[in-house]
mmCIF file of C-alpha atoms in Angstrom:
data_model
loop_
_atom_site.group_PDB
_atom_site.id
_atom_site.type_symbol
_atom_site.label_atom_id
_atom_site.label_comp_id
_atom_site.label_asym_id
_atom_site.label_seq_id
_atom_site.Cartn_x
_atom_site.Cartn_y
_atom_site.Cartn_z
ATOM 1 C CA MET H 232 1.206 3.570 43.440
ATOM 2 C CA ILE H 233 4.616 2.664 44.825
ATOM 3 C CA TRP H 234 4.198 4.409 48.141
ATOM 4 C CA LYS H 235 7.790 4.585 49.313
ATOM 5 C CA LYS H 236 8.919 6.021 45.974
ATOM 6 C CA GLY H 237 5.868 8.233 45.543
ATOM 7 C CA THR H 238 5.322 7.071 41.967
ATOM 8 C CA LEU H 239 2.248 5.971 40.011
ATOM 9 C CA GLY H 240 1.756 3.181 37.503
ATOM 10 C CA TYR H 241 0.870 5.761 34.832
ATOM 11 C CA LYS H 242 1.794 9.345 34.029
ATOM 12 C CA ILE H 243 -0.249 12.325 35.234
ATOM 13 C CA PRO H 244 1.057 15.667 33.912
ATOM 14 C CA GLY H 245 2.094 17.926 36.752
ATOM 15 C CA TYR H 246 1.534 15.272 39.435
ATOM 16 C CA THR H 247 3.564 15.645 42.632
ATOM 17 C CA PHE H 248 3.319 12.996 45.333
ATOM 18 C CA ASN H 249 1.914 14.237 48.620
ATOM 19 C CA PRO H 250 1.168 11.648 51.372
ATOM 20 C CA ASP H 251 -1.427 13.918 53.007
ATOM 21 C CA MET H 252 -3.339 14.414 49.758
ATOM 22 C CA GLU H 253 -3.104 10.732 48.798
ATOM 23 C CA THR H 254 -4.693 9.701 52.122
ATOM 24 C CA VAL H 255 -6.795 12.249 54.011
ATOM 25 C CA GLY H 256 -7.042 14.510 50.962
ATOM 26 C CA SER H 257 -8.430 11.741 48.745
ATOM 27 C CA MET H 258 -11.134 10.914 51.274
ATOM 28 C CA GLN H 259 -12.029 14.575 51.683
ATOM 29 C CA LEU H 260 -12.439 14.818 47.910
ATOM 30 C CA LEU H 261 -14.755 11.794 47.898
ATOM 31 C CA LYS H 262 -16.836 13.382 50.652
ATOM 32 C CA GLU H 263 -17.258 16.548 48.613
ATOM 33 C CA LEU H 264 -18.004 14.884 45.262
ATOM 34 C CA VAL H 265 -19.814 11.577 45.725
ATOM 35 C CA LEU H 266 -20.572 10.693 49.352
ATOM 36 C CA PRO H 267 -24.333 10.234 49.983
ATOM 37 C CA LYS H 268 -25.890 12.295 52.747
ATOM 38 C CA GLY H 269 -25.639 10.657 56.153
ATOM 39 C CA LYS H 270 -22.687 8.461 55.163
ATOM 40 C CA ALA H 271 -19.120 8.675 56.437
ATOM 41 C CA ILE H 272 -15.690 7.515 55.295
ATOM 42 C CA GLU H 273 -13.748 5.777 58.061
ATOM 43 C CA LEU H 274 -11.228 3.496 56.358
ATOM 44 C CA LEU H 275 -8.491 3.866 53.740
ATOM 45 C CA LEU H 276 -7.630 0.724 51.753
ATOM 46 C CA TRP H 277 -4.022 0.929 50.582
ATOM 47 C CA SER H 278 -3.602 0.937 46.821
ATOM 48 C CA GLY H 279 -0.750 -0.150 44.569
ATOM 49 C CA ASP H 280 2.006 -2.075 46.339
ATOM 50 C CA CYS H 281 0.288 -1.421 49.715
ATOM 51 C CA GLN H 282 3.599 -0.563 51.412
ATOM 52 C CA ALA H 283 2.558 2.470 53.409
ATOM 53 C CA THR H 284 5.021 5.096 54.562
ATOM 54 C CA GLU H 285 5.231 6.503 58.067
ATOM 55 C CA GLU H 286 4.137 9.896 56.700
ATOM 56 C CA ALA H 287 0.995 8.436 55.135
ATOM 57 C CA LEU H 288 0.156 6.483 58.308
ATOM 58 C CA ALA H 289 0.707 9.607 60.402
ATOM 59 C CA ALA H 290 -1.705 11.592 58.223
ATOM 60 C CA LEU H 291 -4.424 8.968 58.681
ATOM 61 C CA ASP H 292 -3.842 8.772 62.417
ATOM 62 C CA ALA H 293 -4.116 12.554 62.745
ATOM 63 C CA GLY H 294 -7.387 12.470 60.797
ATOM 64 C CA GLY H 295 -8.834 9.663 62.948
ATOM 65 C CA TYR H 296 -9.037 7.168 60.063
ATOM 66 C CA GLN H 297 -8.517 3.406 60.010
ATOM 67 C CA ASN H 298 -6.340 1.651 57.417
ATOM 68 C CA LEU H 299 -6.144 -1.827 55.894
ATOM 69 C CA ASN H 300 -4.449 -3.810 53.092
ATOM 70 C CA GLY H 301 -1.233 -5.542 52.175
ATOM 71 C CA GLY H 302 -0.236 -8.920 53.579
ATOM 72 C CA ASN H 303 -2.047 -11.346 51.243
ATOM 73 C CA ALA H 304 -1.914 -14.563 53.274
ATOM 74 C CA ARG H 305 -2.344 -17.878 51.472
ATOM 75 C CA VAL H 306 -2.448 -21.440 52.778
ATOM 76 C CA ASP H 307 -3.341 -23.827 49.960
ATOM 77 C CA ALA H 308 -1.868 -26.532 47.726
ATOM 78 C CA LEU H 309 0.717 -24.118 46.282
ATOM 79 C CA TYR H 310 1.492 -22.250 49.509
ATOM 80 C CA ARG H 311 1.686 -24.906 52.198
ATOM 81 C CA GLY H 312 2.166 -24.186 55.875
ATOM 82 C CA ILE H 313 1.533 -21.306 58.225
ATOM 83 C CA CYS H 314 4.747 -19.569 57.135
ATOM 84 C CA HIS H 315 2.586 -17.997 54.401
ATOM 85 C CA ILE H 316 0.313 -16.294 56.958
ATOM 86 C CA CYS H 317 1.026 -12.597 57.328
ATOM 87 C CA PRO H 318 1.158 -10.806 60.701
ATOM 88 C CA LEU H 319 -1.752 -8.727 61.938
ATOM 89 C CA SER H 320 0.142 -5.521 61.272
ATOM 90 C CA ILE H 321 3.506 -4.005 60.458
ATOM 91 C CA LEU H 322 4.986 -0.884 61.955
ATOM 92 C CA GLY H 323 5.632 2.334 60.075
ATOM 93 C CA GLY H 324 7.579 4.232 62.696
ATOM 94 C CA LYS H 325 5.248 4.517 65.689
ATOM 95 C CA TYR H 326 2.148 3.837 63.555
ATOM 96 C CA ARG H 327 0.561 0.557 62.486
ATOM 97 C CA GLN H 328 -0.458 -0.592 59.042
ATOM 98 C CA TYR H 329 -3.102 -3.297 59.440
ATOM 99 C CA LEU H 330 -2.799 -6.115 56.921
ATOM 100 C CA ALA H 331 -5.605 -7.874 55.073
ATOM 101 C CA PRO H 332 -6.012 -11.442 56.398
ATOM 102 C CA ALA H 333 -6.361 -13.062 52.942
ATOM 103 C CA GLY H 334 -5.369 -12.468 49.334
ATOM 104 C CA ASN H 335 -7.543 -11.021 46.580
ATOM 105 C CA GLU H 336 -8.256 -12.152 43.030
ATOM 106 C CA TYR H 337 -5.136 -10.383 41.697
ATOM 107 C CA LEU H 338 -2.944 -13.056 43.296
ATOM 108 C CA TYR H 339 -4.985 -15.972 41.941
ATOM 109 C CA THR H 340 -5.161 -14.744 38.342
ATOM 110 C CA ASN H 341 -1.518 -13.907 37.586
ATOM 111 C CA ASN H 342 -2.172 -10.185 38.005
ATOM 112 C CA TRP H 343 -5.574 -10.492 36.303
ATOM 113 C CA THR H 344 -4.166 -11.884 33.048
ATOM 114 C CA GLU H 345 -5.417 -15.508 33.127
ATOM 115 C CA ASN H 346 -7.456 -18.048 35.099
ATOM 116 C CA TYR H 347 -10.103 -15.422 35.804
ATOM 117 C CA GLY H 348 -12.046 -17.789 38.051
ATOM 118 C CA GLY H 349 -9.041 -18.435 40.264
ATOM 119 C CA TYR H 350 -10.324 -16.409 43.193
ATOM 120 C CA ALA H 351 -12.444 -19.376 44.306
ATOM 121 C CA LEU H 352 -9.197 -20.953 45.537
ATOM 122 C CA VAL H 353 -9.216 -18.507 48.473
ATOM 123 C CA ILE H 354 -11.686 -20.921 50.121
ATOM 124 C CA ASP H 355 -8.724 -23.271 50.703
ATOM 125 C CA THR H 356 -7.077 -20.570 52.839
ATOM 126 C CA TYR H 357 -10.282 -20.050 54.812
ATOM 127 C CA GLU H 358 -10.554 -23.775 55.530
ATOM 128 C CA ASN H 359 -6.861 -24.356 56.248
ATOM 129 C CA THR H 360 -6.747 -21.562 58.849
ATOM 130 C CA ARG H 361 -10.013 -22.512 60.566
ATOM 131 C CA GLU H 362 -8.729 -24.842 63.282
ATOM 132 C CA PRO H 363 -6.682 -23.575 64.992
ATOM 133 C CA ARG H 364 -8.227 -20.212 64.045
ATOM 134 C CA TYR H 365 -5.215 -18.424 62.566
ATOM 135 C CA LEU H 366 -7.134 -15.972 60.393
ATOM 136 C CA PRO H 367 -10.618 -14.540 60.010
ATOM 137 C CA VAL H 368 -12.479 -15.114 56.754
ATOM 138 C CA ASP H 369 -11.690 -12.056 54.625
ATOM 139 C CA VAL H 370 -13.630 -11.638 51.356
ATOM 140 C CA TYR H 371 -11.328 -9.218 49.542
ATOM 141 C CA TYR H 372 -11.704 -8.428 45.846
ATOM 142 C CA HIS H 373 -11.733 -5.575 43.315
ATOM 143 C CA LEU H 374 -14.889 -4.662 41.448
ATOM 144 C CA TYR H 375 -13.333 -5.499 38.080
ATOM 145 C CA ILE H 376 -13.680 -9.190 39.024
ATOM 146 C CA THR H 377 -17.269 -8.899 37.772
ATOM 147 C CA GLY H 378 -16.044 -7.902 34.306
ATOM 148 C CA MET H 379 -15.350 -11.546 33.448
ATOM 149 C CA GLN H 380 -18.030 -14.212 33.822
ATOM 150 C CA ALA H 381 -15.483 -16.595 35.344
ATOM 151 C CA GLY H 382 -14.525 -13.937 37.871
ATOM 152 C CA LEU H 383 -18.155 -13.276 38.781
ATOM 153 C CA ASN H 384 -18.774 -17.012 39.162
ATOM 154 C CA SER H 385 -15.785 -17.337 41.498
ATOM 155 C CA LEU H 386 -17.100 -14.488 43.637
ATOM 156 C CA LYS H 387 -20.518 -16.122 43.857
ATOM 157 C CA LYS H 388 -18.855 -19.365 44.909
ATOM 158 C CA VAL H 389 -16.923 -17.611 47.694
ATOM 159 C CA TYR H 390 -20.047 -15.893 49.043
ATOM 160 C CA ALA H 391 -22.037 -19.149 48.832
ATOM 161 C CA TRP H 392 -19.355 -20.878 50.911
ATOM 162 C CA CYS H 393 -19.419 -18.064 53.474
ATOM 163 C CA LYS H 394 -23.196 -18.228 53.836
ATOM 164 C CA GLU H 395 -22.944 -21.946 54.656
ATOM 165 C CA GLN H 396 -20.527 -21.330 57.551
ATOM 166 C CA GLU H 397 -21.150 -20.206 61.114
ATOM 167 C CA LEU H 398 -19.442 -16.843 60.636
ATOM 168 C CA CYS H 399 -19.938 -13.569 62.471
ATOM 169 C CA TRP H 400 -20.310 -10.931 59.733
ATOM 170 C CA LEU H 401 -18.260 -7.779 60.363
ATOM 171 C CA GLN H 402 -17.459 -4.568 58.571
ATOM 172 C CA ALA H 403 -13.793 -4.042 57.756
ATOM 173 C CA THR H 404 -13.700 -1.208 60.306
ATOM 174 C CA ASP H 405 -14.909 -3.630 62.998
ATOM 175 C CA TYR H 406 -11.838 -5.731 62.242
ATOM 176 C CA THR H 407 -9.338 -2.852 62.293
ATOM 177 C CA ARG H 408 -10.816 -1.496 65.528
ATOM 178 C CA ALA H 409 -10.475 -4.960 67.070
ATOM 179 C CA LEU H 410 -6.801 -4.940 66.054
ATOM 180 C CA THR H 411 -6.361 -1.545 67.673
ATOM 181 C CA GLY H 412 -7.837 -2.931 70.880
ATOM 182 C CA PHE H 413 -5.601 -5.979 70.649
ATOM 183 C CA PHE H 414 -2.438 -3.909 70.486
ATOM 184 C CA THR H 415 -3.457 -1.443 73.217
ATOM 185 C CA ALA H 416 -4.876 -4.007 75.650
ATOM 186 C CA ARG H 417 -3.200 -4.794 78.964
ATOM 187 C CA THR H 418 -3.785 -8.179 80.559
ATOM 188 C CA GLY H 419 -2.835 -9.951 83.726
ATOM 189 C CA ARG H 420 -3.841 -12.572 86.275
ATOM 190 C CA LEU H 421 -6.216 -12.250 89.189
ATOM 191 C CA GLY H 422 -6.548 -14.556 92.160
ATOM 192 C CA ASN H 423 -9.090 -17.388 92.172
ATOM 193 C CA ASN H 424 -8.540 -18.476 88.544
ATOM 194 C CA GLY H 425 -9.084 -15.024 87.105
ATOM 195 C CA TYR H 426 -7.719 -12.748 84.403
ATOM 196 C CA TYR H 427 -8.257 -9.078 83.658
ATOM 197 C CA ILE H 428 -8.050 -7.121 80.414
ATOM 198 C CA GLU H 429 -7.962 -3.329 80.213
ATOM 199 C CA ASN H 430 -7.816 -0.681 77.474
ATOM 200 C CA TYR H 431 -9.345 -2.895 74.780
ATOM 201 C CA PRO H 432 -11.570 -0.585 72.660
ATOM 202 C CA GLY H 433 -13.073 -2.422 69.696
ATOM 203 C CA LEU H 434 -11.858 -5.838 70.852
ATOM 204 C CA HIS H 435 -14.789 -8.208 71.330
ATOM 205 C CA THR H 436 -13.126 -11.599 71.824
ATOM 206 C CA VAL H 437 -10.167 -13.059 73.679
ATOM 207 C CA ARG H 438 -8.893 -16.610 73.378
ATOM 208 C CA LEU H 439 -7.302 -18.808 76.038
ATOM 209 C CA ASP H 440 -5.410 -21.549 74.229
ATOM 210 C CA GLY H 441 -5.908 -25.077 75.505
ATOM 211 C CA GLU H 442 -8.329 -23.943 78.216
ATOM 212 C CA ARG H 443 -11.013 -26.550 78.999
ATOM 213 C CA ARG H 444 -12.698 -24.900 81.964
ATOM 214 C CA GLU H 445 -15.925 -22.873 81.939
ATOM 215 C CA VAL H 446 -16.420 -19.156 82.608
ATOM 216 C CA ASP H 447 -18.200 -18.011 85.754
ATOM 217 C CA ILE H 448 -20.436 -15.479 83.995
ATOM 218 C CA LEU H 449 -21.943 -13.794 87.054
ATOM 219 C CA LYS H 450 -18.628 -13.487 88.873
ATOM 220 C CA SER H 451 -16.923 -12.140 85.764
ATOM 221 C CA LYS H 452 -17.204 -8.510 84.656
ATOM 222 C CA ASN H 453 -18.023 -7.258 81.141
ATOM 223 C CA VAL H 454 -18.264 -10.826 79.814
ATOM 224 C CA LEU H 455 -21.162 -11.663 77.474
ATOM 225 C CA GLY H 456 -20.484 -15.363 76.939
ATOM 226 C CA TYR H 457 -18.010 -17.974 75.812
ATOM 227 C CA ASN H 458 -17.519 -20.920 73.502
ATOM 228 C CA HIS H 459 -15.128 -23.879 73.270
ATOM 229 C CA PHE H 460 -13.756 -24.430 69.764
ATOM 230 C CA GLY H 461 -10.798 -26.475 68.570
ATOM 231 C CA GLY H 462 -9.617 -27.133 72.132
ATOM 232 C CA ASP H 463 -9.477 -23.403 72.967
ATOM 233 C CA LEU H 464 -11.749 -21.099 74.968
ATOM 234 C CA TYR H 465 -13.178 -18.041 73.189
ATOM 235 C CA ILE H 466 -14.632 -15.357 75.478
ATOM 236 C CA SER H 467 -16.985 -12.611 74.261
ATOM 237 C CA LEU H 468 -16.376 -9.240 75.891
ATOM 238 C CA LEU H 469 -18.652 -6.286 76.487
ATOM 239 C CA SER H 470 -17.375 -2.751 76.015
ATOM 240 C CA GLY H 471 -15.861 -1.143 79.083
ATOM 241 C CA GLU H 472 -12.670 0.037 80.696
ATOM 242 C CA ARG H 473 -11.919 -3.330 82.305
ATOM 243 C CA ALA H 474 -13.098 -6.898 81.874
ATOM 244 C CA GLU H 475 -12.526 -9.621 84.453
ATOM 245 C CA ILE H 476 -12.732 -13.297 83.563
ATOM 246 C CA PHE H 477 -13.064 -15.994 86.222
ATOM 247 C CA LEU H 478 -12.854 -19.672 85.339
ATOM 248 C CA THR H 479 -14.514 -22.633 86.997
ATOM 249 C CA ALA H 480 -14.315 -26.389 86.567
ATOM 250 C CA LYS H 481 -18.111 -26.706 86.636
ATOM 251 C CA GLU H 482 -20.580 -25.150 84.221
ATOM 252 C CA LEU H 483 -22.978 -22.819 86.024
ATOM 253 C CA THR H 484 -26.597 -22.082 85.179
ATOM 254 C CA PRO H 485 -27.027 -18.408 84.151
ATOM 255 C CA VAL H 486 -27.882 -17.768 80.495
ATOM 256 C CA TYR H 487 -24.969 -16.573 78.367
ATOM 257 C CA LEU H 488 -24.128 -16.063 74.699
ATOM 258 C CA ASP H 489 -22.706 -19.171 73.045
ATOM 259 C CA LYS H 490 -22.296 -17.898 69.471
ATOM 260 C CA ALA H 491 -23.866 -15.449 67.030
ATOM 261 C CA THR H 492 -23.546 -14.502 63.371
ATOM 262 C CA GLY H 493 -23.843 -10.792 64.119
ATOM 263 C CA LEU H 494 -21.926 -8.290 66.204
ATOM 264 C CA ILE H 495 -23.564 -7.449 69.549
ATOM 265 C CA ARG H 496 -23.560 -4.133 71.402
ATOM 266 C CA ASN H 497 -25.205 -2.483 74.430
ATOM 267 C CA ALA H 498 -25.747 -5.885 76.050
ATOM 268 C CA THR H 499 -26.485 -6.764 79.663
ATOM 269 C CA VAL H 500 -26.202 -10.154 81.353
ATOM 270 C CA ALA H 501 -28.328 -11.194 84.343
ATOM 271 C CA GLN H 502 -29.137 -14.441 86.181
ATOM 272 C CA ASN H 503 -32.224 -15.099 84.085
ATOM 273 C CA GLY H 504 -31.382 -13.663 80.673
ATOM 274 C CA VAL H 505 -29.464 -11.505 78.224
ATOM 275 C CA SER H 506 -30.529 -8.410 76.288
ATOM 276 C CA GLY H 507 -28.858 -6.117 73.779
ATOM 277 C CA GLU H 508 -28.628 -5.283 70.081
ATOM 278 C CA VAL H 509 -27.397 -7.512 67.266
ATOM 279 C CA ARG H 510 -26.396 -6.443 63.744
ATOM 280 C CA ARG H 511 -27.849 -8.505 60.915
ATOM 281 C CA TYR H 512 -26.235 -9.022 57.521
ATOM 282 C CA ALA H 513 -26.643 -12.482 55.986
ATOM 283 C CA ARG H 514 -29.312 -14.792 57.386
ATOM 284 C CA GLY H 515 -27.922 -16.364 60.551
ATOM 285 C CA PHE H 516 -28.637 -17.142 64.182
ATOM 286 C CA ILE H 517 -27.946 -16.291 67.799
ATOM 287 C CA GLU H 518 -27.442 -19.116 70.283
ATOM 288 C CA PHE H 519 -27.408 -19.179 74.070
ATOM 289 C CA ALA H 520 -26.282 -21.689 76.684
ATOM 290 C CA GLY H 521 -26.165 -22.146 80.451
ATOM 291 C CA SER H 522 -29.738 -22.552 81.630
ATOM 292 C CA GLU H 523 -31.649 -25.834 81.447
ATOM 293 C CA ASP H 524 -34.947 -23.921 81.405
ATOM 294 C CA GLU H 525 -36.898 -23.075 78.273
ATOM 295 C CA LEU H 526 -35.826 -19.750 76.771
ATOM 296 C CA VAL H 527 -38.113 -17.049 75.402
ATOM 297 C CA PHE H 528 -36.445 -14.970 72.678
ATOM 298 C CA THR H 529 -37.723 -11.714 71.198
ATOM 299 C CA LEU H 530 -36.273 -9.773 68.264
ATOM 300 C CA ASP H 531 -37.422 -6.172 67.822
ATOM 301 C CA GLY H 532 -40.215 -6.917 70.287
ATOM 302 C CA GLN H 533 -41.534 -10.004 68.442
ATOM 303 C CA GLU H 534 -41.224 -13.459 69.973
ATOM 304 C CA VAL H 535 -39.219 -15.831 67.762
ATOM 305 C CA ALA H 536 -39.272 -19.631 68.019
ATOM 306 C CA ALA H 537 -36.049 -21.615 68.264
ATOM 307 C CA GLU H 538 -34.637 -23.122 65.083
ATOM 308 C CA PRO H 539 -35.865 -26.676 64.329
ATOM 309 C CA GLY H 540 -33.657 -29.223 66.034
ATOM 310 C CA TYR H 541 -32.337 -26.718 68.569
ATOM 311 C CA THR H 542 -33.628 -25.511 71.914
ATOM 312 C CA LYS H 543 -31.505 -22.396 72.379
ATOM 313 C CA ARG H 544 -30.597 -21.297 68.824
ATOM 314 C CA PHE H 545 -32.809 -18.604 67.307
ATOM 315 C CA PRO H 546 -32.852 -17.445 63.673
ATOM 316 C CA LEU H 547 -31.714 -13.980 62.624
ATOM 317 C CA PRO H 548 -33.154 -12.839 59.273
ATOM 318 C CA ALA H 549 -30.939 -11.017 56.805
ATOM 319 C CA GLY H 550 -30.795 -7.326 57.555
ATOM 320 C CA ALA H 551 -28.292 -5.413 55.355
ATOM 321 C CA GLY H 552 -26.400 -4.255 58.441
ATOM 322 C CA ARG H 553 -29.439 -3.254 60.483
ATOM 323 C CA TRP H 554 -29.221 -3.282 64.270
ATOM 324 C CA SER H 555 -32.061 -5.119 66.035
ATOM 325 C CA SER H 556 -32.864 -5.270 69.735
ATOM 326 C CA PHE H 557 -33.136 -8.709 71.350
ATOM 327 C CA GLN H 558 -33.959 -10.221 74.706
ATOM 328 C CA VAL H 559 -33.802 -13.782 75.977
ATOM 329 C CA GLU H 560 -35.313 -14.899 79.292
ATOM 330 C CA CYS H 561 -35.754 -18.169 81.149
ATOM 331 C CA ARG H 562 -39.245 -19.625 81.313
ATOM 332 C CA LYS H 563 -39.563 -21.697 84.481
#
């Protein structure tokens, strides 16, 4: 599909391009023909040249759908420097097309004509955009990659690398909703070393570059935790209409989230603990900080011991996207 010309890569007798049918119409057809009961379609992945038109973006927006693809960032031995990183989105009139953060196997295999194991090179982009964190890790491929043994091996290598990292596993719609929140958010300063952020639906993290101070968890509002990485301060937000972040030069003692490999929702933060739900994909962990006391952690009502070598990191078993309730409390 060449979207702006409305043409296909092959001939279909009687075909007439229609942006509504190619977007919302195609998903409606999938719902009627193949969608399992209880499942929903929320995201359209742009096909062909991935250069969406304003009309196509408008149709998706009217239908309440997310969109993703295009961009194809690369930072490796052949594409050096951050000038090869794509923006988060591009505008189509008043609508946004969200771009994929990394390239797929098509780019690494000369349009799938040679070097069928080339997709493994995407790991270089992941590593070269890690610190500073320019891009998320985006595992993006077409199913035909499994049609060649070299392609399948490259895919296994990419997933093996991902499972060795401390990544938070997200659905693609989690990412596009976070982008929506990023572009709609309003921020500003408060007195006493504070910031506020409003209108941020789907956005779970904000970053303060070069910030070395700590977050006053109990004074802050709708803040789940924070983490220093690469000289920057990453702050985990809870859902709400307004978050307030207050900084302090001294680390305080309430328990807070340090890092986790799963998305968290419906969480509450108190002086002596944190509770909520965490989504489990690959085997991972959830880690807390703040209190010097021993922590008691339960997952789905069962007490779980800390990981060996850690005092406040607790294992999360693989869960195929299942949400599990958790609670952590101080033991005096």
